[in-house]
Structure formats: C-alpha cells, structure tokens
Coordinates of C-alpha atoms in Angstrom, one line a residue:
Chain A
M446 CA -13.1 -22.1 9.9
K447 CA -12.5 -25.7 9.4
G448 CA -9.3 -27.2 8.1
D449 CA -9.3 -28.1 4.4
P450 CA -9.2 -31.9 3.8
N451 CA -6.3 -31.3 1.3
E452 CA -4.4 -29.5 4.0
Q453 CA -5.0 -32.3 6.4
V454 CA -3.4 -34.7 4.0
L455 CA -0.5 -32.2 3.5
L456 CA 0.0 -32.0 7.3
K457 CA -0.1 -35.8 7.7
A458 CA 2.7 -36.0 5.0
L459 CA 4.6 -33.3 6.9
A460 CA 4.4 -35.3 10.1
N461 CA 5.7 -38.3 8.2
N462 CA 8.8 -36.4 7.2
D463 CA 7.7 -36.1 3.5
S464 CA 10.0 -33.3 2.3
K465 CA 7.7 -32.6 -0.6
A466 CA 5.0 -31.6 1.9
A467 CA 7.4 -29.3 3.7
E468 CA 8.5 -27.8 0.5
T469 CA 4.9 -27.1 -0.6
I470 CA 4.0 -25.3 2.7
Y471 CA 7.3 -23.4 2.5
K472 CA 6.7 -22.2 -1.0
E473 CA 3.1 -21.1 -0.3
N474 CA 3.8 -19.1 2.9
F475 CA 7.3 -17.8 3.0
N476 CA 6.8 -14.7 0.9
M477 CA 3.9 -13.6 3.0
V478 CA 5.8 -13.9 6.2
L479 CA 8.8 -12.2 4.6
A480 CA 6.6 -9.2 3.6
F481 CA 5.2 -9.0 7.1
I482 CA 8.5 -9.0 8.8
L483 CA 10.1 -6.6 6.3
N484 CA 7.2 -4.3 6.9
N485 CA 7.8 -4.4 10.6
N486 CA 11.4 -3.5 11.1
G487 CA 12.8 -6.9 10.3
S488 CA 15.5 -8.2 7.9
Y489 CA 15.5 -11.1 5.4
D490 CA 17.5 -13.3 7.7
E491 CA 15.2 -12.6 10.6
A492 CA 12.2 -13.5 8.5
R493 CA 13.8 -16.8 7.5
D494 CA 14.5 -17.7 11.1
I495 CA 11.0 -16.8 12.3
F496 CA 9.4 -18.6 9.4
Q497 CA 11.4 -21.8 10.1
E498 CA 10.6 -21.5 13.7
A499 CA 6.9 -21.5 12.8
M500 CA 7.5 -24.4 10.4
I501 CA 8.9 -26.4 13.3
T502 CA 6.0 -25.5 15.5
L503 CA 3.6 -26.7 12.8
Y504 CA 5.7 -29.9 12.3
Q505 CA 5.6 -30.6 16.1
K506 CA 1.9 -29.9 16.2
A507 CA 1.3 -32.2 13.2
K508 CA 3.2 -35.0 14.9
S509 CA 1.5 -34.8 18.2
E510 CA -1.3 -37.3 18.7
S511 CA -3.9 -34.8 19.9
F512 CA -3.3 -32.8 16.7
V513 CA -6.3 -31.0 15.1
L514 CA -5.8 -28.0 12.9
T515 CA -8.9 -25.8 13.0
S516 CA -7.7 -23.1 10.6
Q517 CA -6.0 -22.9 7.3
I518 CA -2.2 -23.6 7.3
K519 CA -1.6 -20.1 6.0
T520 CA -3.5 -18.5 8.8
Y521 CA -1.8 -20.7 11.4
V522 CA 1.7 -20.0 10.0
Y523 CA 1.1 -16.3 9.8
S524 CA -0.3 -16.2 13.3
V525 CA 2.7 -18.0 14.8
C526 CA 5.2 -15.8 12.9
R527 CA 3.3 -12.7 13.8
R528 CA 3.3 -13.7 17.5
L529 CA 7.0 -14.8 17.5
W530 CA 8.0 -11.6 15.7
L531 CA 6.1 -9.2 18.0
K532 CA 7.6 -11.0 20.9
R533 CA 11.1 -10.6 19.4
L534 CA 10.5 -6.9 18.7
H535 CA 9.3 -6.4 22.2
Q536 CA 12.5 -8.0 23.5
I537 CA 14.7 -5.6 21.6
G538 CA 12.5 -2.6 22.5
K539 CA 11.2 -1.9 19.0
T540 CA 7.6 -1.7 17.9
A541 CA 5.7 -3.0 15.0
N542 CA 4.1 -0.8 12.4
G543 CA 0.8 -2.5 13.0
V544 CA 0.6 -3.7 9.4
E545 CA -1.9 -6.5 9.3
N546 CA -2.4 -8.2 6.0
F547 CA -4.1 -11.3 7.2
E548 CA -6.3 -12.5 9.9
S549 CA -4.6 -14.1 12.8
I550 CA -5.8 -16.7 15.3
P551 CA -4.7 -17.1 18.9
V552 CA -1.6 -19.4 19.0
E553 CA -0.2 -18.6 22.4
E554 CA -0.6 -22.1 23.7
D555 CA 1.2 -23.7 20.8
I556 CA 4.0 -21.2 21.0
E557 CA 4.3 -21.9 24.7
I558 CA 4.5 -25.7 24.1
H559 CA 7.0 -25.1 21.3
E560 CA 9.2 -22.9 23.5
R561 CA 9.2 -25.4 26.4
R562 CA 10.2 -28.1 24.0
N563 CA 12.8 -25.9 22.5
A564 CA 14.2 -25.3 26.0
E565 CA 14.4 -29.1 26.6
L566 CA 16.1 -29.6 23.2
G567 CA 18.5 -26.8 24.2
I568 CA 19.7 -29.0 27.1
M569 CA 20.4 -31.8 24.8
D570 CA 22.2 -29.5 22.4
R571 CA 24.4 -28.0 25.1
A572 CA 25.1 -31.4 26.6
L573 CA 26.2 -32.7 23.2
N574 CA 28.4 -29.6 22.5
S575 CA 30.2 -29.9 25.8
L576 CA 30.9 -33.6 25.2
G577 CA 33.9 -33.0 23.0
E578 CA 35.2 -35.1 20.1
P579 CA 35.1 -37.8 19.0
C580 CA 32.1 -38.5 21.3
K581 CA 29.9 -35.8 19.8
S582 CA 30.4 -36.8 16.2
L583 CA 30.0 -40.5 17.1
L584 CA 26.7 -40.0 18.9
E585 CA 25.4 -37.7 16.3
A586 CA 26.2 -40.2 13.6
F587 CA 24.3 -42.8 15.5
Y588 CA 21.3 -41.0 16.9
I589 CA 20.8 -38.1 14.5
E590 CA 22.1 -39.4 11.2
K591 CA 20.9 -42.9 12.1
K592 CA 24.0 -44.6 10.8
S593 CA 24.6 -48.2 11.5
M594 CA 27.4 -49.3 13.9
D595 CA 29.3 -50.8 10.9
Q596 CA 29.2 -47.6 8.9
I597 CA 30.3 -45.7 12.0
A598 CA 33.2 -48.1 12.6
L599 CA 34.3 -47.6 9.1
S600 CA 34.1 -43.8 9.0
F601 CA 35.6 -43.3 12.5
G602 CA 38.4 -45.8 11.9
Y603 CA 37.5 -48.4 14.5
T604 CA 38.7 -51.9 13.8
N605 CA 35.2 -53.4 14.1
A606 CA 31.6 -52.6 15.0
D607 CA 32.0 -53.9 18.5
N608 CA 34.8 -51.5 19.2
A609 CA 32.7 -48.7 17.9
K610 CA 29.8 -49.9 20.0
N611 CA 31.9 -49.9 23.2
Q612 CA 33.1 -46.4 22.4
K613 CA 29.6 -45.3 21.8
Y614 CA 28.4 -46.6 25.2
K615 CA 31.2 -44.8 27.0
C616 CA 30.3 -41.6 25.2
L617 CA 26.6 -42.2 25.8
M618 CA 27.1 -42.5 29.6
R619 CA 29.0 -39.2 29.7
L620 CA 26.3 -37.5 27.7
K621 CA 23.6 -38.9 29.9
K622 CA 25.4 -37.6 32.9
L623 CA 25.7 -34.1 31.3
F624 CA 22.1 -34.2 30.2
F625 CA 20.6 -35.2 33.5
S626 CA 22.6 -32.7 35.4
Q627 CA 20.5 -30.1 33.6
Y628 CA 17.3 -31.9 33.0
N629 CA 14.9 -32.3 35.9
I630 CA 13.1 -35.7 35.7
G631 CA 10.5 -34.5 38.1
E632 CA 8.9 -32.4 35.4
Chain B
M125 CA 32.3 -52.3 31.9
E126 CA 29.3 -53.6 33.8
D127 CA 27.6 -50.3 33.3
I128 CA 28.1 -50.5 29.6
L129 CA 26.8 -54.0 29.5
L130 CA 23.7 -52.8 31.5
L131 CA 23.2 -49.9 29.2
N132 CA 23.5 -52.1 26.2
T133 CA 20.9 -54.5 27.7
I134 CA 18.5 -51.6 28.5
E135 CA 18.8 -50.3 25.0
R136 CA 18.1 -53.6 23.5
Y137 CA 15.1 -54.0 25.8
L138 CA 13.8 -50.6 24.8
E139 CA 14.3 -51.2 21.2
G140 CA 12.4 -54.5 21.5
K141 CA 15.4 -56.5 20.3
M142 CA 15.3 -59.1 23.1
L143 CA 14.1 -62.6 22.6
E144 CA 11.0 -63.7 24.6
D145 CA 12.7 -65.4 27.5
E146 CA 15.4 -62.8 27.8
K147 CA 12.8 -60.2 27.9
S148 CA 10.7 -61.8 30.6
F149 CA 13.9 -62.4 32.6
F150 CA 14.8 -58.7 32.3
E151 CA 11.3 -57.6 33.2
Q152 CA 11.5 -59.8 36.3
L153 CA 14.8 -58.1 37.1
R154 CA 13.2 -54.6 36.8
L155 CA 10.5 -55.6 39.2
N156 CA 12.9 -56.9 41.8
N157 CA 15.5 -54.2 41.4
P158 CA 14.2 -50.6 41.7
A159 CA 17.7 -49.2 40.7
I160 CA 17.5 -51.0 37.4
D161 CA 13.9 -50.0 36.9
Q162 CA 15.0 -46.4 37.6
M163 CA 17.7 -46.7 35.0
V164 CA 15.3 -48.1 32.4
V165 CA 12.8 -45.2 33.0
E166 CA 15.6 -42.7 32.8
H167 CA 17.1 -44.1 29.6
K168 CA 13.7 -44.3 28.0
L169 CA 13.2 -40.6 28.7
F170 CA 16.7 -39.8 27.5
L171 CA 16.1 -41.7 24.2
Q172 CA 12.8 -39.9 23.7
Q173 CA 14.5 -36.6 24.1
M174 CA 17.3 -37.7 21.9
D175 CA 14.8 -38.8 19.3
E176 CA 13.0 -35.6 19.3
F177 CA 16.2 -33.7 19.2
A178 CA 17.3 -35.6 16.2
D179 CA 14.0 -35.2 14.6
V180 CA 13.8 -31.5 14.9
R181 CA 17.4 -31.1 13.9
N182 CA 16.9 -33.1 10.8
F183 CA 13.7 -31.2 10.0
K184 CA 15.7 -27.9 10.4
D185 CA 18.3 -29.2 8.0
S186 CA 15.7 -30.1 5.5
L187 CA 14.2 -26.6 5.9
H188 CA 17.5 -25.1 5.0
T189 CA 17.8 -27.3 2.0
I190 CA 14.3 -26.4 0.9
H191 CA 15.0 -22.7 1.4
S192 CA 18.1 -22.6 -0.7
K193 CA 16.4 -24.7 -3.4
L194 CA 13.3 -22.5 -3.6
S195 CA 15.2 -19.3 -3.6
E196 CA 17.4 -20.6 -6.4
T197 CA 14.5 -21.6 -8.5
G198 CA 12.9 -18.2 -7.7
E199 CA 9.8 -19.7 -6.1
I200 CA 10.4 -17.7 -3.0
R201 CA 12.1 -14.3 -2.8
S202 CA 15.8 -14.6 -2.3
T203 CA 16.5 -11.0 -1.2
E204 CA 14.9 -8.3 0.8
E205 CA 13.9 -6.3 -2.2
P206 CA 10.8 -7.2 -4.2
A207 CA 12.0 -8.2 -7.6
G208 CA 12.9 -5.3 -9.8
F209 CA 12.7 -2.5 -7.3
G210 CA 15.3 -0.1 -6.0
G211 CA 15.6 -2.3 -2.9
K212 CA 17.9 -0.2 -0.7
V213 CA 15.7 2.8 -1.0
V214 CA 12.5 0.8 -0.4
Q215 CA 14.1 -0.8 2.5
L216 CA 15.3 2.5 4.0
W217 CA 11.8 3.9 3.4
N218 CA 10.2 0.9 5.1
R219 CA 12.6 1.3 8.0
Y220 CA 12.2 5.0 8.5
K221 CA 8.7 5.7 7.2
R222 CA 7.4 5.9 10.7
T223 CA 10.0 8.5 11.7
A224 CA 9.4 10.3 8.4
A225 CA 5.6 10.3 9.0
I226 CA 6.1 11.8 12.5
A227 CA 8.5 14.4 11.2
A228 CA 6.2 15.3 8.4
S229 CA 3.2 15.6 10.8
I230 CA 5.2 17.9 13.1
A231 CA 6.3 20.0 10.1
G232 CA 2.7 20.1 9.0
I233 CA 1.4 21.1 12.4
T234 CA 4.0 23.8 12.7
A235 CA 3.2 25.2 9.2
L236 CA -0.5 25.2 10.1
F237 CA 0.2 27.0 13.3
I238 CA 2.3 29.6 11.7
S239 CA -0.2 30.3 8.9
A240 CA -2.9 30.5 11.5
L241 CA -0.9 33.1 13.3
A242 CA -0.2 34.9 10.1
I243 CA -3.9 35.0 9.2
Y244 CA -4.8 36.1 12.7
F245 CA -2.5 39.0 12.7
S246 CA -2.7 40.2 9.1
P247 CA -5.5 42.7 8.4
S248 CA -8.3 40.8 6.8
A249 CA -9.3 41.9 3.4
D250 CA -13.0 41.5 2.7
K251 CA -12.3 40.2 -0.8
S252 CA -10.3 37.3 0.6
Q253 CA -13.6 35.6 1.0
L254 CA -13.9 35.6 -2.7
E255 CA -11.9 33.6 -5.1
R256 CA -11.6 35.0 -8.6
L257 CA -12.0 32.3 -11.2
S258 CA -9.2 33.3 -13.5
R259 CA -6.4 30.8 -14.0
D260 CA -3.0 31.9 -13.2
I261 CA 0.3 31.7 -15.0
A262 CA 1.8 28.5 -13.7
E263 CA -1.1 26.4 -14.7
I264 CA -1.5 28.0 -18.1
K265 CA 2.2 27.5 -18.7
K266 CA 1.9 23.9 -17.9
T267 CA -1.0 23.4 -20.3
Q268 CA 0.3 25.6 -23.0
I269 CA 2.7 23.1 -24.4
V270 CA -0.3 20.9 -25.1
T271 CA -2.2 23.8 -26.7
N272 CA 0.8 24.6 -28.9
N273 CA 1.1 21.1 -30.0
T274 CA -2.4 21.0 -31.3
L275 CA -1.9 24.3 -32.9
I276 CA 1.1 23.1 -34.9
K277 CA -1.2 20.5 -36.3
E278 CA -3.3 23.3 -37.6
A279 CA -0.2 24.8 -39.1
A280 CA -0.5 27.9 -37.0
E281 CA 2.0 29.6 -34.8
P282 CA 1.0 30.6 -31.3
K283 CA -0.3 34.1 -31.5
I284 CA 1.3 35.2 -28.3
P285 CA 4.3 37.4 -29.2
K286 CA 7.7 35.7 -28.6
G287 CA 9.1 36.4 -25.2
A288 CA 5.8 37.4 -23.8
I289 CA 4.8 36.0 -20.4
V290 CA 1.4 34.4 -20.2
K291 CA -0.3 35.8 -17.1
T292 CA -3.9 34.8 -16.6
G293 CA -6.6 33.0 -18.4
G294 CA -10.3 32.8 -18.4
T295 CA -13.3 32.5 -20.6
A296 CA -14.9 35.0 -23.0
F297 CA -18.0 34.8 -25.2
L298 CA -19.1 36.6 -28.4
V299 CA -21.7 39.3 -28.0
D300 CA -21.5 40.3 -31.6
G301 CA -20.9 38.1 -34.6
K302 CA -18.1 40.3 -35.9
G303 CA -15.9 39.4 -33.0
L304 CA -16.8 41.4 -29.9
L305 CA -16.3 39.4 -26.8
V306 CA -17.1 40.0 -23.2
T307 CA -15.1 38.7 -20.3
N308 CA -14.3 39.6 -16.7
A309 CA -11.9 42.6 -16.2
H310 CA -9.9 40.5 -13.7
V311 CA -9.1 38.0 -16.4
L312 CA -7.3 40.7 -18.4
N313 CA -4.3 41.1 -16.2
G314 CA -1.8 41.8 -19.0
S315 CA -1.2 44.1 -21.9
G316 CA -2.4 41.8 -24.6
A317 CA -4.7 38.9 -25.0
T318 CA -5.4 36.0 -27.4
V319 CA -8.5 34.0 -27.6
T320 CA -8.8 30.3 -28.6
D321 CA -11.9 28.6 -29.7
K322 CA -13.0 25.1 -28.7
D323 CA -11.1 23.5 -31.6
G324 CA -7.8 25.1 -30.6
H325 CA -7.7 27.9 -33.2
E326 CA -6.0 30.9 -31.6
Y327 CA -6.8 34.5 -32.6
N328 CA -5.2 37.8 -31.7
S329 CA -7.5 40.2 -30.0
K330 CA -7.6 43.9 -28.9
I331 CA -8.7 45.0 -25.5
L332 CA -11.3 47.7 -26.2
L333 CA -12.7 48.5 -22.8
V334 CA -12.0 47.5 -19.2
D335 CA -14.3 48.4 -16.4
R336 CA -12.8 47.3 -13.1
N337 CA -15.7 48.5 -11.1
I338 CA -18.2 46.3 -12.8
D339 CA -15.4 43.7 -13.4
L340 CA -16.2 43.4 -17.1
A341 CA -14.2 43.9 -20.3
V342 CA -14.8 44.0 -24.0
L343 CA -12.4 42.4 -26.4
Q344 CA -12.4 42.4 -30.2
I345 CA -10.9 39.6 -32.3
D346 CA -8.4 41.2 -34.5
D347 CA -7.2 38.4 -36.8
R348 CA -7.6 37.7 -40.5
D349 CA -8.1 34.0 -39.7
F350 CA -11.3 34.8 -37.9
T351 CA -14.6 34.4 -39.9
A352 CA -17.5 36.4 -38.5
V353 CA -20.5 34.5 -37.1
K354 CA -23.7 35.5 -38.9
T355 CA -26.1 35.2 -36.1
L356 CA -25.3 34.2 -32.5
P357 CA -27.3 31.3 -31.3
Y358 CA -28.1 32.8 -28.0
G359 CA -29.7 36.0 -26.8
I360 CA -28.7 38.2 -23.9
R361 CA -31.5 38.9 -21.4
R362 CA -32.0 42.1 -19.6
T363 CA -34.4 40.6 -17.0
Q364 CA -33.3 38.7 -14.0
P365 CA -33.5 34.9 -13.7
E366 CA -35.8 33.5 -11.2
L367 CA -34.9 31.8 -7.9
G368 CA -34.4 28.1 -8.5
E369 CA -34.2 28.5 -12.3
E370 CA -32.0 25.9 -13.9
L371 CA -28.8 27.4 -15.4
F372 CA -25.8 26.0 -17.2
T373 CA -22.5 27.4 -18.2
L374 CA -19.6 26.7 -20.6
G375 CA -16.1 27.7 -19.8
Y376 CA -12.4 26.8 -19.9
P377 CA -11.2 25.7 -16.5
R378 CA -9.0 23.4 -18.7
D379 CA -7.8 23.8 -22.3
E380 CA -11.0 22.1 -23.3
I381 CA -14.4 23.5 -23.0
V382 CA -16.3 22.3 -19.9
Y383 CA -20.0 22.2 -19.3
N384 CA -21.6 22.6 -15.9
M385 CA -25.1 23.0 -14.6
G386 CA -26.8 24.3 -11.5
Y387 CA -29.5 26.7 -10.5
L388 CA -30.0 30.3 -9.3
G389 CA -29.4 30.2 -5.6
A390 CA -30.0 33.8 -4.6
K391 CA -31.1 37.0 -6.5
T392 CA -28.2 39.0 -5.1
G393 CA -24.5 38.5 -5.0
Y394 CA -21.9 38.5 -2.3
K395 CA -23.1 40.6 0.7
G396 CA -26.2 41.7 -1.1
D397 CA -24.6 43.1 -4.2
T398 CA -27.5 43.7 -6.6
S399 CA -25.4 43.8 -9.8
S400 CA -24.7 40.1 -9.4
C401 CA -26.5 37.0 -8.3
Q402 CA -25.6 33.7 -6.6
L403 CA -25.5 30.4 -8.4
S404 CA -25.2 26.9 -7.2
L405 CA -22.9 25.1 -9.6
T406 CA -19.4 23.9 -9.8
A407 CA -16.9 26.5 -11.1
N408 CA -13.1 26.4 -11.1
P409 CA -10.4 28.8 -11.9
G410 CA -10.7 29.5 -15.6
N411 CA -14.5 29.8 -15.5
S412 CA -14.2 33.5 -15.0
G413 CA -16.0 35.3 -17.8
A414 CA -18.0 32.3 -18.7
P415 CA -21.6 32.9 -19.9
V416 CA -24.4 31.6 -17.8
F417 CA -27.4 30.4 -19.8
N418 CA -31.0 29.6 -18.8
K419 CA -32.8 26.6 -20.2
N420 CA -33.9 28.6 -23.3
G421 CA -30.3 29.4 -24.1
D422 CA -30.4 33.0 -23.1
I423 CA -27.4 34.5 -21.4
V424 CA -28.4 35.7 -18.0
G425 CA -25.0 36.2 -16.4
I426 CA -21.2 36.0 -16.4
I427 CA -19.4 33.9 -13.9
T428 CA -17.1 36.1 -11.8
T429 CA -16.1 34.8 -8.4
K430 CA -16.9 32.0 -5.9
Q431 CA -16.9 32.0 -2.2
A432 CA -13.7 30.6 -1.0
Q433 CA -14.9 28.8 2.1
A434 CA -18.0 27.3 0.6
E435 CA -18.6 24.6 -2.0
D436 CA -20.5 25.5 -5.1
V437 CA -21.3 29.1 -4.1
V438 CA -20.6 31.0 -7.3
F439 CA -21.4 34.6 -8.1
A440 CA -22.3 35.8 -11.5
L441 CA -22.7 39.3 -12.9
K442 CA -26.2 39.9 -14.2
A443 CA -26.4 40.1 -18.0
N444 CA -27.8 43.6 -18.0
N445 CA -24.3 44.8 -17.2
I446 CA -23.3 43.7 -20.7
F447 CA -25.7 46.2 -22.1
K448 CA -24.1 48.9 -19.9
M449 CA -20.7 48.0 -21.1
I450 CA -21.6 48.0 -24.8
D451 CA -23.4 51.4 -24.3
S452 CA -20.3 52.9 -22.8
L453 CA -18.2 51.4 -25.6
K454 CA -20.5 53.0 -28.2
A455 CA -20.1 56.3 -26.3
A456 CA -16.4 56.1 -26.4
D457 CA -16.0 54.9 -30.0
T458 CA -18.5 55.8 -32.6
S459 CA -17.3 53.1 -34.9
F460 CA -19.2 50.6 -32.7
K461 CA -22.5 52.5 -33.1
S462 CA -24.1 49.9 -35.2
V463 CA -23.4 47.0 -32.8
K464 CA -26.6 45.3 -31.8
L465 CA -26.6 42.8 -29.0
P466 CA -28.5 39.6 -29.8
L467 CA -31.8 39.5 -27.9
K468 CA -33.4 36.4 -29.2
S469 CA -32.2 32.9 -28.6
S470 CA -32.5 30.3 -31.3
L471 CA -31.8 27.6 -28.8
K472 CA -35.3 27.5 -27.3
N473 CA -37.0 24.1 -27.1
M474 CA -33.8 22.3 -28.0
D475 CA -32.4 19.6 -25.9
R476 CA -29.3 20.4 -23.9
V477 CA -26.8 18.6 -26.1
S478 CA -27.8 20.5 -29.2
Q479 CA -27.9 23.8 -27.2
V480 CA -24.3 23.2 -26.0
K481 CA -23.2 22.1 -29.5
K482 CA -24.4 25.4 -31.0
A483 CA -23.4 27.7 -28.2
Q484 CA -19.9 26.4 -27.7
D485 CA -18.6 27.8 -31.0
C486 CA -19.0 31.3 -29.5
V487 CA -17.2 30.6 -26.2
F488 CA -13.5 31.2 -26.2
L489 CA -10.5 30.6 -24.0
V490 CA -8.7 33.9 -23.1
K491 CA -5.0 34.1 -22.4
T492 CA -3.4 37.4 -21.4
Y493 CA 0.3 38.2 -21.6
N494 CA 2.6 41.0 -20.8

C-alpha cells in the first residue's frame, strides 16, 4: 500500500508544526485507538497517553530527512498504538483480548528509534528539573518558549537584557554539566 | 567569566551570528585549539538535544490543547463510555468479559458432564428417540396473548373456560363437513379442547374418541358459530403412498398455518412400524396431527412424531387408520352411522397454491386445557 498524496501533504504540514494538520490526524484516529485500548483492558487516560505517544512518533518520523510513509496514516498510528499498548500490557502482566479491528504493519523499528530518543530527552528533562529555580524557568523561557532576552529580562525582573544574558549563561553551564554527566557523547 | 564569554562566542558562532572576519578568526582558533573545538562540538550536540527537547515538548503541549478542544466540541469521545450507553456496565463488562466467558464455559462443561452422567445412568426409554410434535404449555401461553388479541377484533371471547390451564397444542383437520376432526391422541392431554381456524376463529369442541394405541383422536366441533362445510376439498386415501412420492403438509407450529413439503422416505415408520411411514420434511412441535397430502390433494397420513437425533426424519400415521377410527366411532355411537369419509379429492390437477388455499380452511389449531 502506498501513501496517499493528500496524506503526504498532511504529514509535511505536521512536520512544519502546523497545528491544523495535527488536529486533523488527531480527530480522525483518536476514537479508533480509544476503542482498541478500552477493548483491551485499558482506560481512557491510558488511551490518550498511548495515542499521543504515537502522534509524537509520527511527528518525529515526519520530521526526519529519510522519511517515507509507506502506509496510510491510520494504519501507521493504529500499529504503533497497538504495539505500544501490548508492550505496556505485557509489562504489567495483563493480556490483550486479541481484538483486531484493523490491519497492522510492523513498526518495531520506529518504536525503537522513538524510545531511544525518548530516553535521551529524558536526560534533558531530568537535568532541567534538578537545576532548580530560577535557572529552570529562565532556560525554559529561552530555549523552549523561545522568548527573547528582552522579554525574559522583563518577566524575570532583571534590570536589563545583558544581566539576564549573564544569568542565562551561568544557568546554561550548570545545565550542561548536569546533562553531560548522564549523556554519553561516544554514542 | 571567561567561560561565559567563550560560551557566548560559541553560541553566536553556531547560530551563525558572527561577522565574516570574526568567524574566520574563530574557525582558525578551533583548528589550533582542540579544547575549544571540543567545546564547540559538545555545545552543538547539546543545542541539538535541547532543540529536539523543546520541539517535542511544544508538540506535546499542542496535543493536549488539541485533545481538550476536540473533546469539548465532541469531535472525539471525551469519556470512556460510547455516547448514550450505560457506560459503567459496559466498561465492567468489557473488563470482565474474559473472566465471564471462562466461568460460563466451565459452568457449561460441568452441566454437560452432569447431564451426560444422568443420561448414562438413567434407564433409557425407547420412546426417547422420538419427539412428539405437540406444542407444550409455555409456548402456547406465550402466543396466546396474540391469539386473544386477534379474537377481540372478531368480537369473540376466548372459548377456553376461565381459569383453565392450556396444556398442549397441535393440529387437527376435518374428516367430515359437519365438524368431525382427527388429530393425534397425544395432542389431547387435557380434559377439553378448542380448535381455531386459520383466520383465528375459535370454536369449542368435544373429544369423542381417543385411541392411545394408534395415537389418534376424533373431535367434534360443538359451537353455534361453526358453519358446516359442504364438501371437503380433499379425499382420504386407503392405499399407501409410494416411495419418493412428493408430499406436503399444513399445520400449526405457530399460531399461523404453515406449509411444508417433502417426500415419502420409507414405507414403514420407526423401527419397522407398519401402521406409519417415514417422511422427509421439516416438522416442528405443533405439527402433530397435521394432514399429509400427496400431489393430488389426497390425505395419505397424519404427522405424529419425529426422530429426535435426526434432521427431517418425521413419522406419519398412514391414512387408513382414520377409517379404523371412524369405524370404531360408529360402533360406539350410532348417531355417527351416517358419517362418510371423503374419498375423492377435488384438488387434482390444481397448482400447489390453489390446493393449499382450498385445503387450509379445513385445517385447525387445537388447544387443550384442564
């Protein structure tokens, strides 16, 4: 099965952070995944978590340069969710009912890549969280919320942008230290 | 302070914010100073990680926003239960249906095992192989409400006495235009009986004669509402049908008359019984006492039993038993001396639909009560 050209456009938009595209994919697939997980010993919240995990996998895949989607988005999302959920069930020692509503495709490799990335991002997350305030908020404002130094200076109460910048570099150095104590560059 | 300056420089370099000569100067510095080069590589990696981290985190946030927006507008489900259903129960069912299924299977297997034991140890009656085709109480009761409703339309009260318990039901057919009916003896399990025609008119009847050996009974319609039939459309044949001969029957496995067809499967009945024969057609409880016609519209038999373990193996009493019954009736009661059974069918050479149309007026639903 080849990917639909319309879906290719949709995925391109998703990769470019078009929230409309994310919304469309969300709308068209969430109920299916919810039904699958409810049918297989899961709850609504678990279904939401698993589905969002799959959305992130799809997003990361769409962003990667080597990206080619060889199936329909629906099939892909379902397959990832199914795989993730069966794995989760296995971990907590439950079994699935074996209810299969849709065809699924092998997605092991994508999930593996996704999980490795997740582990890396987990290092950053833990490093940020052990940084303490105001460093954490300051760096998040700059790197995640992408605020300018002037805005940051204003909202954090620094007298000027340069002061904020100095503070930011001090925090950054501490963060890097925390990060690289966990992260192995050799990888 | 120097470290901060260096970090600032590296960031500016990586972000491409340096001017041309500053950039070439810095690149020269990288080449000559491995420590600085190492720092640049390291920082580049760090920023990549940070970028991706920010990216995924922002995407996650947007997913949360999308989720709450879509569940508010109802474009995705916002709770576990599918809209409009008793969610908790459904959820419980979903959760425990596996367990329930296993429990049910175990119960089922145990039940089967126990009944197998019971069958094995209980003395086996020969007749258990046969299933009488009379309908029993529960089913009739269920359907009686419907019958009564249609009767009210006809402005007639049910003819079963008040407080009487309906016991069994079956089929009977006229053998004499003035209201003599023949049915199976096992259909008449009560003290009284009513008969109902295909339009739902119910008539009181008297049980004149019951012969449990042959399994036949004669009823007489005893009701002012009943108008005698001048000539019966069918005849009753003394001779036996031939093997493979096409046969059809009309009966009341339901409150409505039902047509079925088949053929003569064997000239004798269960275990070689010569008073009956074997038919291959579909019969259900309620078909007991139903007439079996050949293609000329002659009655050749009366449906009595079917083999319990086999599909479509039905036994019918041969029609010559009807003559025997009427003869013994005449012997017992002289007022029936003048009764003459119809011998000639007027349905010959008609198509099946017309045959059925004519014959069905003379086939009745029998209900017995105590």
